[in-house]
Short mmCIF file of N, CA and C in Angstrom, two decimals:
data_model
loop_
_atom_site.label_atom_id
_atom_site.label_comp_id
_atom_site.label_asym_id
_atom_site.label_seq_id
_atom_site.Cartn_x
_atom_site.Cartn_y
_atom_site.Cartn_z
N VAL A 1 49.82 17.92 -5.18
CA VAL A 1 50.19 18.95 -6.11
C VAL A 1 51.67 18.99 -6.48
N ASP A 2 51.89 19.34 -7.61
CA ASP A 2 53.20 19.40 -8.18
C ASP A 2 53.63 20.86 -7.82
N PRO A 3 54.63 21.03 -6.85
CA PRO A 3 55.02 22.32 -6.32
C PRO A 3 55.72 23.12 -7.50
N ALA A 4 56.30 22.63 -8.41
CA ALA A 4 56.87 23.41 -9.52
C ALA A 4 55.88 24.08 -10.33
N SER A 5 54.92 23.20 -10.63
CA SER A 5 53.57 23.93 -11.62
C SER A 5 52.92 24.71 -10.84
N ALA A 6 52.64 24.69 -9.51
CA ALA A 6 51.91 25.67 -8.73
C ALA A 6 52.50 26.84 -8.53
N PHE A 7 54.12 26.75 -8.26
CA PHE A 7 54.77 27.95 -8.14
C PHE A 7 54.98 28.53 -9.35
N SER A 8 55.08 27.82 -10.49
CA SER A 8 55.22 28.64 -11.86
C SER A 8 53.96 29.29 -11.93
N ALA A 9 52.81 28.84 -11.87
CA ALA A 9 51.48 29.44 -12.03
C ALA A 9 51.26 30.65 -11.03
N TYR A 10 51.74 30.53 -9.81
CA TYR A 10 51.69 31.53 -8.92
C TYR A 10 52.53 32.67 -9.31
N ARG A 11 53.80 32.37 -9.84
CA ARG A 11 54.66 33.47 -10.22
C ARG A 11 54.11 34.27 -11.35
N GLN A 12 53.53 33.57 -12.38
CA GLN A 12 52.73 34.22 -13.47
C GLN A 12 51.68 35.03 -12.91
N LEU A 13 50.86 34.59 -12.08
CA LEU A 13 49.72 35.29 -11.59
C LEU A 13 50.20 36.48 -10.76
N ALA A 14 51.06 36.26 -9.82
CA ALA A 14 51.48 37.40 -8.97
C ALA A 14 52.15 38.51 -9.60
N VAL A 15 52.60 38.35 -10.62
CA VAL A 15 53.38 39.55 -11.24
C VAL A 15 52.69 40.03 -12.69
N THR A 16 51.44 39.36 -13.02
CA THR A 16 50.91 39.76 -14.20
C THR A 16 50.35 41.17 -14.12
N SER A 17 49.71 41.58 -12.87
CA SER A 17 49.26 43.02 -13.02
C SER A 17 49.88 43.82 -11.97
N SER A 18 49.93 45.15 -12.37
CA SER A 18 50.71 45.88 -11.38
C SER A 18 49.74 46.10 -10.04
N PRO A 19 50.50 45.81 -8.91
CA PRO A 19 49.69 45.99 -7.60
C PRO A 19 49.07 47.42 -7.52
N THR A 20 47.71 47.18 -6.78
CA THR A 20 47.12 48.40 -6.80
C THR A 20 47.61 49.35 -5.50
N ARG A 21 48.28 48.54 -4.75
CA ARG A 21 48.80 49.16 -3.44
C ARG A 21 50.39 48.82 -3.43
N VAL A 22 51.24 49.69 -2.90
CA VAL A 22 52.53 49.52 -2.74
C VAL A 22 52.87 48.93 -1.40
N ALA A 23 53.57 48.03 -1.23
CA ALA A 23 54.09 47.59 0.16
C ALA A 23 54.84 48.91 0.81
N MET A 24 54.07 49.15 1.96
CA MET A 24 54.95 50.29 2.69
C MET A 24 55.31 49.87 4.00
N ALA A 25 54.99 48.77 4.40
CA ALA A 25 55.48 48.17 5.58
C ALA A 25 57.03 48.17 5.86
N ARG A 26 57.47 48.70 6.79
CA ARG A 26 58.96 48.66 7.08
C ARG A 26 59.09 48.64 8.64
N THR A 27 59.85 47.84 9.09
CA THR A 27 60.10 47.70 10.62
C THR A 27 61.12 48.69 11.14
N THR A 28 60.88 48.79 12.45
CA THR A 28 61.84 49.54 13.36
C THR A 28 62.46 48.64 14.31
N ARG A 29 63.43 48.91 14.75
CA ARG A 29 64.23 48.17 15.64
C ARG A 29 63.72 48.49 16.98
N SER A 30 63.45 47.54 17.91
CA SER A 30 63.14 47.85 19.28
C SER A 30 64.36 47.60 20.17
N GLU A 31 64.11 47.96 21.40
CA GLU A 31 65.10 48.05 22.24
C GLU A 31 65.71 46.52 22.74
N SER A 32 64.66 45.73 22.74
CA SER A 32 64.85 44.27 23.31
C SER A 32 65.71 43.65 22.45
N SER A 33 66.20 42.52 23.00
CA SER A 33 67.32 41.47 22.38
C SER A 33 66.47 40.88 21.35
N SER A 34 67.16 40.92 20.06
CA SER A 34 66.60 40.15 18.95
C SER A 34 67.18 38.74 18.85
N SER A 35 66.53 37.95 18.12
CA SER A 35 66.93 36.42 17.98
C SER A 35 68.23 36.43 17.39
N ALA A 36 68.54 37.33 16.30
CA ALA A 36 69.79 37.29 15.77
C ALA A 36 70.97 37.69 16.58
N GLU A 37 70.77 38.72 17.70
CA GLU A 37 71.67 38.93 18.59
C GLU A 37 71.89 37.92 19.59
N MET A 38 70.83 37.17 20.05
CA MET A 38 70.77 36.07 20.92
C MET A 38 71.74 34.93 20.23
N MET A 39 71.58 34.76 19.00
CA MET A 39 72.31 33.65 18.33
C MET A 39 73.80 33.96 18.36
N SER A 40 74.19 35.27 18.01
CA SER A 40 75.64 35.76 18.11
C SER A 40 76.18 35.45 19.38
N PHE A 41 75.32 35.91 20.36
CA PHE A 41 75.75 35.91 21.78
C PHE A 41 76.02 34.44 22.31
N SER A 42 75.15 33.67 22.04
CA SER A 42 75.06 32.24 22.57
C SER A 42 75.91 31.34 21.65
N GLY A 43 76.15 31.62 20.39
CA GLY A 43 76.81 30.84 19.29
C GLY A 43 75.64 29.86 18.78
N THR A 44 75.64 29.80 17.38
CA THR A 44 74.68 28.90 16.86
C THR A 44 75.03 27.51 17.06
N SER A 45 76.22 27.02 17.64
CA SER A 45 76.31 25.58 17.82
C SER A 45 75.44 25.01 18.78
N SER A 46 75.01 25.98 19.73
CA SER A 46 74.04 25.38 20.81
C SER A 46 72.58 25.14 20.41
N ILE A 47 72.33 25.71 19.12
CA ILE A 47 71.02 25.59 18.61
C ILE A 47 70.97 24.17 17.82
N ASN A 48 70.10 23.26 18.16
CA ASN A 48 70.32 21.90 17.51
C ASN A 48 68.94 21.44 17.14
N SER A 49 67.92 22.16 16.89
CA SER A 49 66.74 21.72 16.30
C SER A 49 66.04 22.82 15.50
N THR A 50 65.30 22.26 14.30
CA THR A 50 64.63 22.95 13.49
C THR A 50 63.55 23.88 14.27
N SER A 51 62.90 23.27 15.29
CA SER A 51 61.95 23.76 15.96
C SER A 51 62.40 25.01 16.83
N THR A 52 63.61 24.95 17.32
CA THR A 52 64.21 26.11 17.98
C THR A 52 64.40 27.20 17.04
N TYR A 53 64.97 26.92 15.86
CA TYR A 53 65.14 27.98 14.79
C TYR A 53 63.84 28.63 14.50
N ASN A 54 62.79 27.71 14.19
CA ASN A 54 61.49 28.25 13.88
C ASN A 54 60.97 29.20 14.87
N ASP A 55 61.04 28.82 16.06
CA ASP A 55 60.57 29.55 17.33
C ASP A 55 61.40 31.09 17.07
N MET A 56 62.66 31.15 16.87
CA MET A 56 63.38 32.15 16.75
C MET A 56 62.92 32.94 15.44
N ILE A 57 62.51 32.51 14.43
CA ILE A 57 61.99 33.13 13.29
C ILE A 57 60.63 33.74 13.59
N ARG A 58 59.82 32.78 14.35
CA ARG A 58 58.44 33.39 14.64
C ARG A 58 58.49 34.62 15.73
N ASP A 59 59.40 34.67 16.61
CA ASP A 59 59.67 35.75 17.55
C ASP A 59 60.19 36.96 16.72
N CYS A 60 61.01 36.80 15.86
CA CYS A 60 61.32 37.99 14.88
C CYS A 60 60.23 38.37 14.21
N MET A 61 59.49 37.69 13.50
CA MET A 61 58.39 38.02 12.74
C MET A 61 57.16 38.74 13.58
N ARG A 62 57.05 38.29 14.83
CA ARG A 62 55.96 38.88 15.76
C ARG A 62 56.42 40.31 16.32
N SER A 63 57.70 40.40 16.20
CA SER A 63 58.24 41.74 16.75
C SER A 63 58.56 42.63 15.60
N GLY A 64 58.26 42.29 14.37
CA GLY A 64 58.34 43.21 13.20
C GLY A 64 59.77 43.21 12.80
N LYS A 65 60.58 42.23 13.20
CA LYS A 65 62.14 42.39 12.79
C LYS A 65 62.25 41.19 11.65
N PHE A 66 61.72 41.63 10.53
CA PHE A 66 61.55 40.75 9.33
C PHE A 66 63.15 40.45 8.73
N ASP A 67 64.06 41.33 8.70
CA ASP A 67 65.22 41.14 8.19
C ASP A 67 65.95 40.27 9.17
N GLU A 68 65.73 40.39 10.44
CA GLU A 68 66.42 39.38 11.43
C GLU A 68 65.87 38.01 11.24
N GLY A 69 64.63 37.94 11.05
CA GLY A 69 64.03 36.60 10.80
C GLY A 69 64.60 35.94 9.67
N GLU A 70 64.89 36.66 8.55
CA GLU A 70 65.58 36.03 7.37
C GLU A 70 66.89 35.64 7.67
N ALA A 71 67.62 36.57 8.56
CA ALA A 71 68.95 36.19 8.92
C ALA A 71 69.01 34.90 9.74
N VAL A 72 67.94 34.62 10.41
CA VAL A 72 67.89 33.44 11.44
C VAL A 72 67.64 32.29 10.26
N LEU A 73 66.85 32.44 9.36
CA LEU A 73 66.86 31.36 8.36
C LEU A 73 68.06 31.13 7.60
N SER A 74 68.81 32.17 7.35
CA SER A 74 70.09 31.87 6.55
C SER A 74 71.19 31.36 7.36
N SER A 75 71.25 31.65 8.76
CA SER A 75 72.18 30.91 9.79
C SER A 75 71.67 29.67 10.01
N MET A 76 70.60 29.28 9.81
CA MET A 76 70.04 27.90 10.03
C MET A 76 70.47 27.10 9.09
N GLU A 77 70.56 27.53 7.80
CA GLU A 77 71.02 26.75 6.64
C GLU A 77 72.50 26.70 6.83
N THR A 78 73.30 27.84 7.14
CA THR A 78 74.62 27.64 7.17
C THR A 78 75.21 26.81 8.34
N SER A 79 74.37 26.62 9.45
CA SER A 79 74.83 25.70 10.59
C SER A 79 74.48 24.29 10.20
N GLY A 80 73.85 24.01 9.08
CA GLY A 80 73.70 22.51 8.78
C GLY A 80 72.38 22.05 9.11
N MET A 81 71.57 23.04 9.71
CA MET A 81 70.01 22.65 9.97
C MET A 81 69.30 22.70 8.65
N THR A 82 68.41 21.84 8.49
CA THR A 82 67.59 21.92 7.38
C THR A 82 66.18 22.68 7.67
N PRO A 83 65.98 23.77 7.03
CA PRO A 83 64.54 24.51 7.23
C PRO A 83 63.60 23.47 6.56
N ASP A 84 62.37 23.68 7.28
CA ASP A 84 61.21 22.96 6.80
C ASP A 84 60.11 23.86 6.23
N VAL A 85 58.93 23.33 5.94
CA VAL A 85 57.95 24.16 5.46
C VAL A 85 57.49 25.30 6.35
N VAL A 86 57.63 24.95 7.73
CA VAL A 86 57.26 26.04 8.87
C VAL A 86 58.03 27.05 8.78
N SER A 87 59.44 26.74 8.51
CA SER A 87 60.40 27.96 8.56
C SER A 87 60.02 28.90 7.31
N TYR A 88 59.77 28.56 6.19
CA TYR A 88 59.37 29.16 5.07
C TYR A 88 57.99 29.84 5.20
N ASN A 89 57.07 29.16 5.81
CA ASN A 89 55.79 29.69 6.01
C ASN A 89 55.66 30.96 6.98
N LEU A 90 56.62 30.94 7.88
CA LEU A 90 56.68 31.87 8.78
C LEU A 90 57.27 33.23 8.08
N ILE A 91 58.37 33.18 7.23
CA ILE A 91 58.74 34.09 6.48
C ILE A 91 57.86 34.66 5.36
N LEU A 92 57.22 33.75 4.72
CA LEU A 92 56.27 33.99 3.74
C LEU A 92 55.04 35.03 4.30
N ASN A 93 54.66 34.56 5.57
CA ASN A 93 53.59 35.48 6.08
C ASN A 93 53.95 36.77 6.31
N SER A 94 55.41 36.99 6.53
CA SER A 94 55.75 38.47 6.80
C SER A 94 55.54 39.22 5.43
N CYS A 95 55.81 38.40 4.23
CA CYS A 95 55.56 38.93 2.82
C CYS A 95 54.21 39.45 2.72
N ALA A 96 53.24 38.50 3.15
CA ALA A 96 51.70 38.69 3.14
C ALA A 96 51.42 39.96 3.84
N ASN A 97 52.01 40.12 4.82
CA ASN A 97 51.73 41.30 5.70
C ASN A 97 52.24 42.61 5.25
N SER A 98 53.19 42.69 4.26
CA SER A 98 53.71 43.85 3.61
C SER A 98 53.38 43.80 2.11
N GLY A 99 52.91 42.69 1.50
CA GLY A 99 52.46 42.58 0.12
C GLY A 99 53.83 42.49 -0.76
N ASP A 100 54.75 42.01 -0.17
CA ASP A 100 56.02 41.89 -1.00
C ASP A 100 56.10 40.65 -1.84
N VAL A 101 55.50 40.76 -3.03
CA VAL A 101 55.44 39.78 -3.97
C VAL A 101 56.79 39.16 -4.48
N HIS A 102 57.74 40.11 -4.68
CA HIS A 102 59.07 39.69 -5.09
C HIS A 102 59.88 38.94 -4.14
N LYS A 103 59.63 39.18 -2.79
CA LYS A 103 60.38 38.49 -1.63
C LYS A 103 59.57 37.03 -1.65
N ALA A 104 58.35 37.02 -1.68
CA ALA A 104 57.67 35.65 -1.69
C ALA A 104 58.12 34.95 -2.76
N LEU A 105 58.26 35.47 -4.10
CA LEU A 105 58.93 34.53 -5.12
C LEU A 105 60.19 34.19 -4.94
N ALA A 106 61.02 34.89 -4.31
CA ALA A 106 62.46 34.43 -3.91
C ALA A 106 62.28 33.36 -2.91
N LEU A 107 61.38 33.61 -1.96
CA LEU A 107 61.29 32.39 -1.13
C LEU A 107 60.78 30.94 -1.60
N LEU A 108 59.82 31.13 -2.64
CA LEU A 108 59.35 30.03 -3.37
C LEU A 108 60.49 29.33 -4.13
N ASP A 109 61.25 30.23 -4.74
CA ASP A 109 62.47 29.61 -5.51
C ASP A 109 63.36 28.83 -4.52
N SER A 110 63.56 29.27 -3.46
CA SER A 110 64.41 28.74 -2.39
C SER A 110 63.74 27.49 -2.00
N MET A 111 62.46 27.36 -1.54
CA MET A 111 61.87 26.11 -1.29
C MET A 111 61.82 25.22 -2.29
N ILE A 112 61.72 25.57 -3.66
CA ILE A 112 61.93 24.50 -4.80
C ILE A 112 63.21 24.08 -4.90
N GLU A 113 64.18 24.85 -4.80
CA GLU A 113 65.63 24.38 -4.90
C GLU A 113 65.92 23.53 -3.69
N ARG A 114 65.32 23.41 -2.68
CA ARG A 114 65.62 22.67 -1.47
C ARG A 114 64.53 21.51 -1.25
N ASN A 115 63.72 21.31 -2.40
CA ASN A 115 62.74 20.30 -2.39
C ASN A 115 61.85 20.27 -1.13
N ILE A 116 61.48 21.40 -0.65
CA ILE A 116 60.58 21.57 0.49
C ILE A 116 59.27 21.55 -0.25
N ASP A 117 58.29 20.69 0.26
CA ASP A 117 56.95 20.64 -0.30
C ASP A 117 56.06 21.64 0.58
N PRO A 118 55.31 22.47 -0.27
CA PRO A 118 54.48 23.36 0.38
C PRO A 118 53.22 22.65 0.87
N ASN A 119 52.61 23.33 1.80
CA ASN A 119 51.32 22.68 2.42
C ASN A 119 50.11 23.66 2.17
N ASP A 120 48.97 23.50 2.52
CA ASP A 120 48.00 24.33 2.40
C ASP A 120 48.21 25.70 3.10
N VAL A 121 48.84 25.73 4.15
CA VAL A 121 49.24 27.17 4.72
C VAL A 121 50.16 27.94 3.80
N THR A 122 51.19 27.28 3.05
CA THR A 122 51.96 27.97 2.13
C THR A 122 51.05 28.49 1.02
N TYR A 123 50.18 27.70 0.42
CA TYR A 123 49.27 28.21 -0.58
C TYR A 123 48.48 29.21 -0.07
N ALA A 124 47.71 29.17 1.12
CA ALA A 124 46.98 30.21 1.41
C ALA A 124 47.73 31.54 1.85
N THR A 125 48.85 31.40 2.33
CA THR A 125 49.78 32.69 2.49
C THR A 125 50.14 33.14 1.37
N LEU A 126 50.32 32.41 0.18
CA LEU A 126 50.63 33.14 -1.14
C LEU A 126 49.41 33.86 -1.74
N CYS A 127 48.11 33.43 -1.26
CA CYS A 127 47.04 34.18 -1.66
C CYS A 127 46.99 35.45 -0.92
N LYS A 128 47.38 35.20 0.32
CA LYS A 128 47.40 36.59 1.22
C LYS A 128 48.36 37.59 0.81
N VAL A 129 49.48 37.19 0.13
CA VAL A 129 50.49 38.26 -0.43
C VAL A 129 49.61 38.83 -1.51
N MET A 130 48.92 38.21 -2.50
CA MET A 130 48.33 38.73 -3.43
C MET A 130 47.18 39.75 -2.99
N ALA A 131 46.70 39.27 -1.94
CA ALA A 131 45.35 40.10 -1.37
C ALA A 131 45.87 41.37 -0.99
N PHE A 132 47.01 41.48 -0.38
CA PHE A 132 47.63 42.77 0.08
C PHE A 132 47.59 43.73 -1.11
N ASN A 133 47.71 43.29 -2.19
CA ASN A 133 47.91 44.06 -3.29
C ASN A 133 46.55 44.24 -4.30
N GLY A 134 45.52 43.45 -3.78
CA GLY A 134 44.32 43.73 -4.35
C GLY A 134 44.17 42.92 -5.58
N GLN A 135 44.81 41.82 -5.80
CA GLN A 135 44.88 41.05 -7.00
C GLN A 135 43.79 39.93 -6.85
N VAL A 136 42.57 40.35 -7.12
CA VAL A 136 41.32 39.43 -7.02
C VAL A 136 41.55 38.31 -8.01
N ALA A 137 41.52 38.74 -9.35
CA ALA A 137 41.66 37.85 -10.43
C ALA A 137 42.86 36.59 -10.25
N GLN A 138 43.81 37.19 -9.80
CA GLN A 138 45.14 36.32 -9.86
C GLN A 138 44.82 35.31 -8.60
N ILE A 139 44.12 35.62 -7.36
CA ILE A 139 43.70 34.63 -6.38
C ILE A 139 42.77 33.75 -6.89
N GLN A 140 41.85 34.37 -7.50
CA GLN A 140 40.79 33.26 -8.08
C GLN A 140 41.28 32.40 -9.05
N GLU A 141 42.26 32.65 -9.87
CA GLU A 141 42.92 31.76 -10.90
C GLU A 141 43.75 30.83 -10.02
N PHE A 142 44.45 31.36 -9.04
CA PHE A 142 45.45 30.50 -8.12
C PHE A 142 44.65 29.47 -7.56
N MET A 143 43.37 29.92 -6.95
CA MET A 143 42.50 28.87 -6.21
C MET A 143 41.92 27.82 -7.04
N ALA A 144 41.58 28.20 -8.15
CA ALA A 144 40.93 27.28 -9.27
C ALA A 144 42.05 26.23 -9.49
N LEU A 145 43.33 26.72 -9.84
CA LEU A 145 44.36 25.66 -10.15
C LEU A 145 44.59 24.75 -8.88
N LEU A 146 44.73 25.28 -7.76
CA LEU A 146 44.89 24.49 -6.58
C LEU A 146 43.76 23.43 -6.63
N GLN A 147 42.55 23.93 -6.76
CA GLN A 147 41.28 22.92 -6.68
C GLN A 147 41.59 21.82 -7.82
N HIS A 148 42.18 22.17 -8.96
CA HIS A 148 42.32 21.27 -9.86
C HIS A 148 43.39 20.09 -9.46
N PHE A 149 44.21 20.53 -8.70
CA PHE A 149 45.20 19.67 -8.14
C PHE A 149 44.84 19.00 -6.82
N ASN A 150 43.40 19.20 -6.57
CA ASN A 150 42.89 18.55 -5.42
C ASN A 150 43.34 19.11 -4.05
N VAL A 151 43.72 20.33 -4.09
CA VAL A 151 43.92 20.88 -2.70
C VAL A 151 42.47 21.51 -2.29
N THR A 152 42.28 21.20 -0.91
CA THR A 152 41.03 21.48 -0.39
C THR A 152 41.24 22.85 0.16
N LEU A 153 40.29 23.82 -0.30
CA LEU A 153 40.48 25.25 0.06
C LEU A 153 39.61 25.50 1.38
N ASN A 154 40.28 26.26 2.13
CA ASN A 154 39.66 26.46 3.63
C ASN A 154 39.32 28.02 3.62
N VAL A 155 38.98 28.23 4.84
CA VAL A 155 38.50 29.69 5.27
C VAL A 155 39.65 30.77 4.94
N TYR A 156 40.97 30.33 5.02
CA TYR A 156 42.20 31.13 5.03
C TYR A 156 42.22 31.79 3.29
N PHE A 157 41.99 30.63 2.54
CA PHE A 157 41.92 31.09 0.99
C PHE A 157 40.58 32.15 0.60
N TYR A 158 39.68 31.85 1.22
CA TYR A 158 38.46 32.69 0.98
C TYR A 158 38.76 33.95 1.80
N GLY A 159 39.36 33.93 2.99
CA GLY A 159 39.57 35.27 3.68
C GLY A 159 40.55 36.18 2.75
N ALA A 160 41.47 35.47 2.28
CA ALA A 160 42.49 36.34 1.43
C ALA A 160 41.67 36.83 0.15
N LEU A 161 40.76 36.07 -0.55
CA LEU A 161 40.22 36.55 -1.54
C LEU A 161 39.21 37.66 -1.32
N ILE A 162 38.44 37.71 -0.16
CA ILE A 162 37.64 38.79 0.37
C ILE A 162 38.37 39.95 0.83
N SER A 163 39.70 39.82 1.38
CA SER A 163 40.39 40.85 1.67
C SER A 163 40.87 41.59 0.28
N ALA A 164 41.27 40.87 -0.64
CA ALA A 164 41.80 41.34 -1.88
C ALA A 164 40.48 42.28 -2.72
N CYS A 165 39.32 41.69 -2.42
CA CYS A 165 38.22 42.30 -2.99
C CYS A 165 38.04 43.69 -2.27
N GLY A 166 38.46 43.86 -1.07
CA GLY A 166 38.27 45.18 -0.47
C GLY A 166 39.39 46.11 -0.79
N ARG A 167 40.50 45.59 -1.15
CA ARG A 167 41.73 46.32 -1.23
C ARG A 167 41.82 46.84 -2.68
N CYS A 168 41.19 46.09 -3.67
CA CYS A 168 41.37 46.45 -5.00
C CYS A 168 40.49 47.78 -5.36
N GLU A 169 40.88 48.56 -6.33
CA GLU A 169 40.22 49.79 -6.84
C GLU A 169 39.48 49.60 -8.05
N PRO A 170 38.26 49.86 -8.17
CA PRO A 170 37.36 50.01 -6.92
C PRO A 170 37.19 48.66 -6.31
N PRO A 171 36.65 48.69 -4.91
CA PRO A 171 36.45 47.22 -4.36
C PRO A 171 35.45 46.66 -5.08
N ASP A 172 35.79 45.36 -5.12
CA ASP A 172 34.87 44.41 -5.93
C ASP A 172 33.87 43.59 -4.93
N VAL A 173 32.87 44.27 -4.54
CA VAL A 173 31.73 43.77 -3.84
C VAL A 173 31.16 42.46 -4.13
N ALA A 174 30.89 42.41 -5.44
CA ALA A 174 30.16 41.05 -5.93
C ALA A 174 31.06 39.87 -5.79
N SER A 175 32.24 40.06 -6.14
CA SER A 175 33.24 38.88 -5.92
C SER A 175 33.46 38.64 -4.31
N ALA A 176 33.34 39.55 -3.62
CA ALA A 176 33.46 39.45 -2.12
C ALA A 176 32.19 38.43 -1.54
N GLU A 177 31.06 38.91 -2.15
CA GLU A 177 29.98 38.33 -1.60
C GLU A 177 29.88 36.92 -2.14
N LEU A 178 30.19 36.64 -3.34
CA LEU A 178 30.33 35.31 -3.96
C LEU A 178 31.36 34.40 -3.04
N ALA A 179 32.58 34.86 -2.81
CA ALA A 179 33.40 34.26 -2.06
C ALA A 179 33.05 33.94 -0.45
N PHE A 180 32.34 34.81 0.04
CA PHE A 180 31.80 34.57 1.43
C PHE A 180 30.66 33.57 1.15
N LYS A 181 29.80 33.52 0.13
CA LYS A 181 28.76 32.51 -0.11
C LYS A 181 29.43 31.10 -0.17
N GLU A 182 30.36 31.04 -1.02
CA GLU A 182 31.25 29.70 -1.17
C GLU A 182 31.84 29.18 0.07
N MET A 183 32.37 30.24 0.84
CA MET A 183 33.06 29.82 2.07
C MET A 183 31.99 29.26 3.05
N VAL A 184 30.85 29.97 3.24
CA VAL A 184 30.01 29.40 4.13
C VAL A 184 29.41 27.98 3.68
N GLN A 185 29.45 27.62 2.34
CA GLN A 185 28.81 26.53 1.81
C GLN A 185 29.78 25.21 2.15
N MET A 186 31.04 25.62 2.56
CA MET A 186 32.01 24.54 2.68
C MET A 186 31.69 23.40 3.72
#
């Protein structure tokens, strides 16, 4: 798959219709130490692997500290470590959980600039971003485009489509049933 073509198509699809739901997920700070605080305490020079940074990003995302996860990604880049597709997929998943299409697009731009090739997790997560906003037609078009580029669709793609069918107004039961049938036939 040509990442630039896929991302261009995604950008077009993701912003063509106004979302039926507005992303309302915001995080609150917990009392426990954050990954960003641990980095500043220990100094980033002691962190010497992409895997360690990804673990820190994952911890931030799991605890709802999205801004801190992005800060870890930024510090990773400034410390000379190269983020990988996992680094971006972790942050993209937080966009999916909040339906933040604009942040997802910014992350895609960053991936393209850094020549980081997406994988099927990246593509399925992009569908999940659109699902949060009930963008059924856009997901269907994106899935068709990916199939054209020989990307094998898996249950995560169909799960995102089915979720979008339930989130759109009115719910699209027929498309959800069709997606379920296609998923079962895989």
